XYZ file of C-alpha atoms in Angstrom:
443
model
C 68.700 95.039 90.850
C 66.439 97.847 91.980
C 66.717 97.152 95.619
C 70.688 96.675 95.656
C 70.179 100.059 94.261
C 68.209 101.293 96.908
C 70.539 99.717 99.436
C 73.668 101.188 97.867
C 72.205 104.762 98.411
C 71.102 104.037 101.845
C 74.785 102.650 102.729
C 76.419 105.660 100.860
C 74.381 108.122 102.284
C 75.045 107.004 105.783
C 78.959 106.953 104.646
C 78.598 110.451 103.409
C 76.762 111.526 106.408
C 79.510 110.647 108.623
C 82.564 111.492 106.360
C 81.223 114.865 106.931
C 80.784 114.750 110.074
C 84.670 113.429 110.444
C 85.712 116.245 108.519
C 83.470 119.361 109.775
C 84.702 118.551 113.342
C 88.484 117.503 111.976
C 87.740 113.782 113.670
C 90.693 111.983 111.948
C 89.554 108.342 112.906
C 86.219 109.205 111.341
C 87.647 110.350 107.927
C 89.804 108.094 107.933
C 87.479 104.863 108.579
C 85.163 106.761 105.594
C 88.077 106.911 103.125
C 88.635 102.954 103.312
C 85.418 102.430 103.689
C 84.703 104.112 100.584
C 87.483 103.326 98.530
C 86.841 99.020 99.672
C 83.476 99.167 99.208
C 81.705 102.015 96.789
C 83.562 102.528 93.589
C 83.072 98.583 92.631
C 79.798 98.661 93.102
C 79.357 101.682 90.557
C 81.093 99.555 87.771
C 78.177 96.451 88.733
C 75.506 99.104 88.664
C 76.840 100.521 84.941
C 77.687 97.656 83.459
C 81.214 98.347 83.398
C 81.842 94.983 84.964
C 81.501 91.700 87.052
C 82.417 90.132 90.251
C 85.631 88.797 90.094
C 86.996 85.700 90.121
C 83.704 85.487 87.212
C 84.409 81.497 87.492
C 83.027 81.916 90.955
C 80.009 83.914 90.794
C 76.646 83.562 88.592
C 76.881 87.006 86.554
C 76.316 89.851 88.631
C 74.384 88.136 91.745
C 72.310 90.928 92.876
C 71.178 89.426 95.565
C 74.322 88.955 97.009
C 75.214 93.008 96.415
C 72.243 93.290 98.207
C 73.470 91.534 101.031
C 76.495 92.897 101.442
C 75.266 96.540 101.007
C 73.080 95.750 104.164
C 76.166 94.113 105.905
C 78.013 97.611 105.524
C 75.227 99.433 106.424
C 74.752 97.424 109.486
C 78.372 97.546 110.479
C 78.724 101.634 109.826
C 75.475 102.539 112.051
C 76.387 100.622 114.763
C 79.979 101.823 114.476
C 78.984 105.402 115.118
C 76.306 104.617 117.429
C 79.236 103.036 119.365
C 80.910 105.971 118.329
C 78.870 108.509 119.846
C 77.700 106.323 122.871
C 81.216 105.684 123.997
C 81.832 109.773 124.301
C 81.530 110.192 128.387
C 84.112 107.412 129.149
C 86.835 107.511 125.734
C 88.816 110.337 128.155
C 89.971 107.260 130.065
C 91.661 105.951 127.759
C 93.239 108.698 126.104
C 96.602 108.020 127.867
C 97.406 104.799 125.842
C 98.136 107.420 122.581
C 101.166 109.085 121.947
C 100.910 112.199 123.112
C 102.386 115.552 121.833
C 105.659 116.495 122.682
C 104.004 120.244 123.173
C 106.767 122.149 121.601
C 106.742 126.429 121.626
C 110.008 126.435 120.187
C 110.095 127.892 116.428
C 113.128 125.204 115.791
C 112.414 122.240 118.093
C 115.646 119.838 118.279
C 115.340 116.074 117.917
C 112.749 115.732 115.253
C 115.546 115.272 112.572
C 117.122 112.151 114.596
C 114.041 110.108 115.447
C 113.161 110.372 111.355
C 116.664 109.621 110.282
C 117.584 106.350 112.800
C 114.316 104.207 111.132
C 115.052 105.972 108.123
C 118.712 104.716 107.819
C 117.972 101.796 109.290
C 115.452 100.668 106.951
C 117.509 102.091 103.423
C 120.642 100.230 104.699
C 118.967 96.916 105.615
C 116.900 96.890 102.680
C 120.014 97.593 100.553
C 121.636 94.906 102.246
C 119.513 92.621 101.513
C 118.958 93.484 97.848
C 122.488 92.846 97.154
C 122.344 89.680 98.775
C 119.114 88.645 96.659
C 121.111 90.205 93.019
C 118.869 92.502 92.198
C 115.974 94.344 92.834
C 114.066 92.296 90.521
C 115.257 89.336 92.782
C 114.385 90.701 95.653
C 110.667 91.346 94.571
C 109.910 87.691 93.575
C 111.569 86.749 96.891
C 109.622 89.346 98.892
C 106.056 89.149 96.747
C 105.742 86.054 95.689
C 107.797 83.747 97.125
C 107.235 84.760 100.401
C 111.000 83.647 101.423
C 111.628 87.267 104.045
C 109.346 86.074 106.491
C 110.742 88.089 109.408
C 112.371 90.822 107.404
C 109.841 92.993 106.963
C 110.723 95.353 109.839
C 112.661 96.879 107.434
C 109.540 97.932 105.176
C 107.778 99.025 108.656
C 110.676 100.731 109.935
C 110.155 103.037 106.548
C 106.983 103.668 106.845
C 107.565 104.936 110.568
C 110.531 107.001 108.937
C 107.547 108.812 106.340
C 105.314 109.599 108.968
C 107.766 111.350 111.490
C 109.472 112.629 108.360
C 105.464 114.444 107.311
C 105.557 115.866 111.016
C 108.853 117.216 110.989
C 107.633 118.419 107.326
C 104.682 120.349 109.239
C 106.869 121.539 112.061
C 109.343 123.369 109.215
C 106.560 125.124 107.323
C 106.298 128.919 107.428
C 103.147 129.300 109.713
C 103.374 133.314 108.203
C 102.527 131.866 104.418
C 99.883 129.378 102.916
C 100.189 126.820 100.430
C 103.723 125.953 98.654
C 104.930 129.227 99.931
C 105.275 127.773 103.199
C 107.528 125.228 102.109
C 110.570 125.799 103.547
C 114.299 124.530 102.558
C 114.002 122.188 105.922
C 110.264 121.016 104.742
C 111.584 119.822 101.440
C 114.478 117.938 103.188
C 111.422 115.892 104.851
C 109.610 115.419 101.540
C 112.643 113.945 100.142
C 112.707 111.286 102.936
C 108.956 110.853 102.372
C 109.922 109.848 99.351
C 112.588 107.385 99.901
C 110.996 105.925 102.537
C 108.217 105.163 100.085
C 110.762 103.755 97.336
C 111.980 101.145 100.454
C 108.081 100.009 100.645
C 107.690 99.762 96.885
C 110.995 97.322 96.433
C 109.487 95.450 99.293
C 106.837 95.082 96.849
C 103.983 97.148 99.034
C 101.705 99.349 97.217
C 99.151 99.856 100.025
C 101.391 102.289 102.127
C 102.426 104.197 99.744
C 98.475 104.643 98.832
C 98.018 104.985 102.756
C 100.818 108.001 103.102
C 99.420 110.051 99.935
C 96.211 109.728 101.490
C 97.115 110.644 104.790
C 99.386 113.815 103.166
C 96.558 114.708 101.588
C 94.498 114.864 104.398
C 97.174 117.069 106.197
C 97.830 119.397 103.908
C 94.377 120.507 104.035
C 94.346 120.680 107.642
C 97.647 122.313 108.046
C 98.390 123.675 104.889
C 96.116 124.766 102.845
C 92.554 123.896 102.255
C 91.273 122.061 99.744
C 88.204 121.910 97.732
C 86.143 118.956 96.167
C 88.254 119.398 92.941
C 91.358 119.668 94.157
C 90.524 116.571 96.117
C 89.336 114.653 92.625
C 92.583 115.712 90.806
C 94.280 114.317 93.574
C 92.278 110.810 93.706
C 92.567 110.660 89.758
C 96.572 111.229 90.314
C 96.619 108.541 92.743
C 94.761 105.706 90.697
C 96.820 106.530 87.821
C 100.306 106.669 89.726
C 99.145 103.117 91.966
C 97.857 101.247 88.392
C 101.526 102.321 87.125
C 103.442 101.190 89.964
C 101.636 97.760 89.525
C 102.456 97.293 86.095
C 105.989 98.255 86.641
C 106.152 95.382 89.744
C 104.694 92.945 87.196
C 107.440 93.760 84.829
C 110.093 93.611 87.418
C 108.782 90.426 89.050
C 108.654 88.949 85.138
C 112.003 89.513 84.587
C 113.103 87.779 87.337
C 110.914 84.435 87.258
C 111.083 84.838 82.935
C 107.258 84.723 82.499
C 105.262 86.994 81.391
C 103.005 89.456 83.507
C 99.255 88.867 82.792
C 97.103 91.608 82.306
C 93.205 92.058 82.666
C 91.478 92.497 79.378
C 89.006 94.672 80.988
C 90.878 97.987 82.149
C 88.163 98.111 85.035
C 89.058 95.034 86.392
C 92.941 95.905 85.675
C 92.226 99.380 88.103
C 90.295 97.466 90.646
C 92.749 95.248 91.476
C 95.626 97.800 91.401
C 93.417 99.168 94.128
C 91.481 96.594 96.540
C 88.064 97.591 94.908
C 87.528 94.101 94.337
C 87.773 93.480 97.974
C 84.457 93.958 97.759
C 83.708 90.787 95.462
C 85.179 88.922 98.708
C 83.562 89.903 100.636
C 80.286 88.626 98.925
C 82.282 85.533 98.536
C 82.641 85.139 102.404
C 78.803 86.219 102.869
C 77.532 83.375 100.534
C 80.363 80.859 101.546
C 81.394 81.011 105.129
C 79.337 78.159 106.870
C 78.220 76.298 103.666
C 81.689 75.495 101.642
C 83.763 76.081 105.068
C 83.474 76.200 108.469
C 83.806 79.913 110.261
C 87.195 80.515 111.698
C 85.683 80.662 115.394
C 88.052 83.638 115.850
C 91.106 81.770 114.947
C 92.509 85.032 112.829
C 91.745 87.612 115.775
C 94.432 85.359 118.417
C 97.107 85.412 115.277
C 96.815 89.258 115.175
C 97.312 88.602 119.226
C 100.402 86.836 118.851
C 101.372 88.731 115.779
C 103.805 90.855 117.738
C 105.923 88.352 118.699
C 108.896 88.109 116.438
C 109.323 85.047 113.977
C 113.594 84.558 115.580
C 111.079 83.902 118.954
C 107.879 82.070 117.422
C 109.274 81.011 114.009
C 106.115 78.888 113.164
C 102.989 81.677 114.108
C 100.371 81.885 111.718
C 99.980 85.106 109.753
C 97.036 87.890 111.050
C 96.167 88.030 107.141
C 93.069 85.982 106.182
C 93.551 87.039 102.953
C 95.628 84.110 101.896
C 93.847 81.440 103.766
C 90.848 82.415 101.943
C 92.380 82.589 98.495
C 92.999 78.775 99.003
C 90.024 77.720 99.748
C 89.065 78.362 95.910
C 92.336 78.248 94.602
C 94.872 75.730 96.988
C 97.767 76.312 94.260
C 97.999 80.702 94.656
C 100.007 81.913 97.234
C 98.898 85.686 97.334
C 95.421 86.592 99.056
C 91.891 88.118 98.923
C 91.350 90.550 101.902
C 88.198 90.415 102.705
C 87.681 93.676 104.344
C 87.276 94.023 108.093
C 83.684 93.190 107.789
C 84.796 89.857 106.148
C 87.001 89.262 108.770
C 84.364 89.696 112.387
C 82.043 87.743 109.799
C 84.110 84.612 108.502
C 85.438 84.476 112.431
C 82.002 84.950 114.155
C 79.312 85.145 111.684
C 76.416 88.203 112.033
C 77.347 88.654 115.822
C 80.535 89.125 114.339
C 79.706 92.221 112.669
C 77.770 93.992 115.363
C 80.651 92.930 117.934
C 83.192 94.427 115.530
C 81.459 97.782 114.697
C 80.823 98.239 118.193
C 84.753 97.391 119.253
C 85.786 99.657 116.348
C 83.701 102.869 117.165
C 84.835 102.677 120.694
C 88.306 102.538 119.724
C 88.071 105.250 117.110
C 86.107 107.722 119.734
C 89.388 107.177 121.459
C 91.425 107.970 118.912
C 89.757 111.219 118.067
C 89.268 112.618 122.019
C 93.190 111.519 121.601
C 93.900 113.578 119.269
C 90.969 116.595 119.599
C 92.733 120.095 118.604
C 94.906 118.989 115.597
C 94.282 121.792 113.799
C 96.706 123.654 116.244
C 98.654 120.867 116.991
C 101.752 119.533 114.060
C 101.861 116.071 116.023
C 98.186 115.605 116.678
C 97.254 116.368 113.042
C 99.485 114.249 111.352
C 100.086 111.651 113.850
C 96.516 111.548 114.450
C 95.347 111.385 110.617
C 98.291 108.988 109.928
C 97.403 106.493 112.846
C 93.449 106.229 111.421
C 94.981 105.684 108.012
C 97.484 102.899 108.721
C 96.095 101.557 111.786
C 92.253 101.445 111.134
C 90.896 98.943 107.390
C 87.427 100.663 107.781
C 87.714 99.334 111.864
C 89.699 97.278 114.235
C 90.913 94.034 112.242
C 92.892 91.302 112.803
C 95.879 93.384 112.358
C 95.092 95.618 114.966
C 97.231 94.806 117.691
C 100.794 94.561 115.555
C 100.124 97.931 114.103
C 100.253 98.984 118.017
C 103.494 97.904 118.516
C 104.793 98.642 115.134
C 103.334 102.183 115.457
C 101.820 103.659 118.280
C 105.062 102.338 120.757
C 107.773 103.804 118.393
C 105.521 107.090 118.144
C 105.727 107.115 122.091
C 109.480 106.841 122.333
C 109.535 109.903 119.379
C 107.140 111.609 121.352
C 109.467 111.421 124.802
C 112.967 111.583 122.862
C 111.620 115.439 121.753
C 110.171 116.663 124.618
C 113.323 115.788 126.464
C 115.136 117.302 123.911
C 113.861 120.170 124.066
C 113.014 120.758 127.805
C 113.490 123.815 129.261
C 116.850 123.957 131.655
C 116.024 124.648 135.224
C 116.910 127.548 136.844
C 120.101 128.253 138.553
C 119.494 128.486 141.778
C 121.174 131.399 143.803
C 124.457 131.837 146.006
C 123.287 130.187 149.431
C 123.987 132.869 152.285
């Protein structure tokens, strides 16, 4: 136990160490691979270390194997030193790809035009559709099961995506409307609030497609950009808020458990132990797979070879055009290997992922991909805290986009994300360019 100890204040010092860095020089790809980071991989191991509880599935693990903590402590380590070490080493040439981002529409205008269309068209279009399709399931309860559990709206979930695009143009446009003369909630205006209502909504469409995860993902994110461009906050503030979120995220769980009960008739199970209960509500206990893959991968299956990294390259395509394409998520392939009857998954984490595809070179060849990409990322998006669109599109793009690194999912989010941003990014600078000049009377 001692040394997992020792290894766990190593790992977490490093973590700090770099938060810190992230948020001294407002690097949004560096707090933002920190917060997942932490949230996947440090508060489980402080309920192992006070006996608060065990690895979970228990069936599958001797007690608390501290060996195995061990283990994966030195994984994480491992995999956040050489991330920024790639980070840092990748400086001189990240400008050249710095282009591939979404850049600023560089607006000087007070009331820019344009910002309220490109949040209402994915806005609409995901409310309607995923009203439409409600109605067709019968209710929302319906709809839930179908969505959740029964997988059956394969396809459909551009809807969900298409909200989540809506809440993070909808928290610029928020930004863009605040009083820049006032701090805090007096610069809220009347036109900020509007936004914060479709925030909202947006989130509501991601909740009845049963998704908790981005509506952790945008609090976080608002969070983070309220203290950048609203007001800042302190490490109490920041705690109230983290406490808020837990409580508000193990709520919305138990609520989908009712909702999914009523519709199937069963009753919703429940964890005995309220810290196993909160860990699931929120992917601690992606941590306990990942010591599952560590000890596993090689001995009661064969390594994926890379086999999840080409489905997050084809994951793009749309299922009307590839209908039988495997899913990016190795989450559920790895549930049944212990349990062939359960449909939902056990993310791994993205260190789980490089290491059930390519073993130990996996996780040096994904820290090193992943701190490249974020030093990208952050040149990208250098200067936020004068900038509405690079603060919040930066901070929201490390949220969403980056699982503690590049994962499988990687390449989707680009086209789900930073393409759309693009086309909001042109559609307001051309909206609000300036007229040329009238040219004189020829003589």
């Amino acid at each position: 136990m001692i040394f997992a100890i020792i290894s766990f204040v190593l790992y977490s010092s490093i973590l700090a160490f770099v938060g810190l860095k992230g948020v001294r020089y407002a690097r949004p790809a560096l707090i933002g691979t920190v917060v997942i980071l932490t949230v996947l991989t440090f508060f489980r191991q402080v309920m192992y270390y006070f006996g608060l509880d065990q690895p979970y599935p228990q069936g599958f693990f001797n007690y608390t194997e501290w060996n195995l903590i061990l283990k994966a402590n030195l994984v994480c380590t491992v995999w956040i030193v050489v991330l920024y070490s790639a980070y840092v080493g990748f400086t001189p040439a990240a400008h050249l790809f710095t282009s591939l981002l979404p850049s600023g529409p560089g607006l000087k205008e007070k009331k820019p035009r344009g910002i309220k269309v490109v949040v209402l068209v994915p806005a609409c279009f995901a409310i309607f559709g995923t009203i439409y399709l409600v109605l067709q399931s019968g209710s929302i309860s319906q709809f839930l099961y179908d969505s959740k559990v029964g997988k059956d709206l394969k396809g459909l979930f551009v809807f969900q995506e298409a909200a989540t695009l809506a809440s993070i143009l909808a928290l610029y446009g928020f930004v863009v409307c605040l009083d820049k003369e006032k701090r805090g909630i007096r610069s809220i205006t009347w036109g900020a609030f509007g936004y914060i209502l479709i925030i909202v909504v947006s989130m509501i469409v991601n909740y009845v497609w049963g998704n908790r995860y981005n509506i952790a993902l945008m609090a976080v994110s608002s969070v983070i950009v309220w203290h950048y461009c609203v007001s800042s906050l302190n490490f109490m503030k920041v705690l109230i808020c983290a406490v808020l979120a837990m409580v508000v995220l193990e709520a919305l769980r138990n609520l989908r458990g009712e909702l999914v009960s009523s519709a199937t008739g069963r009753t919703f199970s429940t964890y005995s132990n309220p810290w196993l209960s909160l860990s699931t509500a929120l992917h601690f206990v992606e941590f306990d797979a990942l010591m599952l893959a560590l000890r596993d991968t090689g001995h009661m299956f064969d390594f994926r070879h890379g086999q999840d990294f080409i489905n997050g390259l084809l994951s793009w395509i749309p299922r009307s055009i590839y209908p039988d394409k495997e899913t990016f998520n190795i989450g559920p392939w790895f549930r049944r290997v212990y349990q062939p009857q359960i449909i939902n998954g056990w993310p791994i984490t993205t260190m789980g992922s490089w290491y059930v595809n390519a073993g130990y070179w996996g996780i040096f060849l994904g820290a090193a991909l992943s701190g490249c990409v974020l030093r990208v990322f952050d040149l990208a998006f250098d200067g936020l805290r004068n900038d509405p669109w690079k603060a919040v599109i930066g901070i929201c793009l490390a949220i969403f986009m980056f699982e503690g690194g590049v994962n499988t999912g990687f390449p989707q989010k680009v086209f789900l994300l930073i393409l759309p941003l693009s086309w909001a990014s042109f559609w307001i600078r051309m909206m609000n360019k300036a007229p040329e000049p009238a040219s004189g009377p020829k003589r």
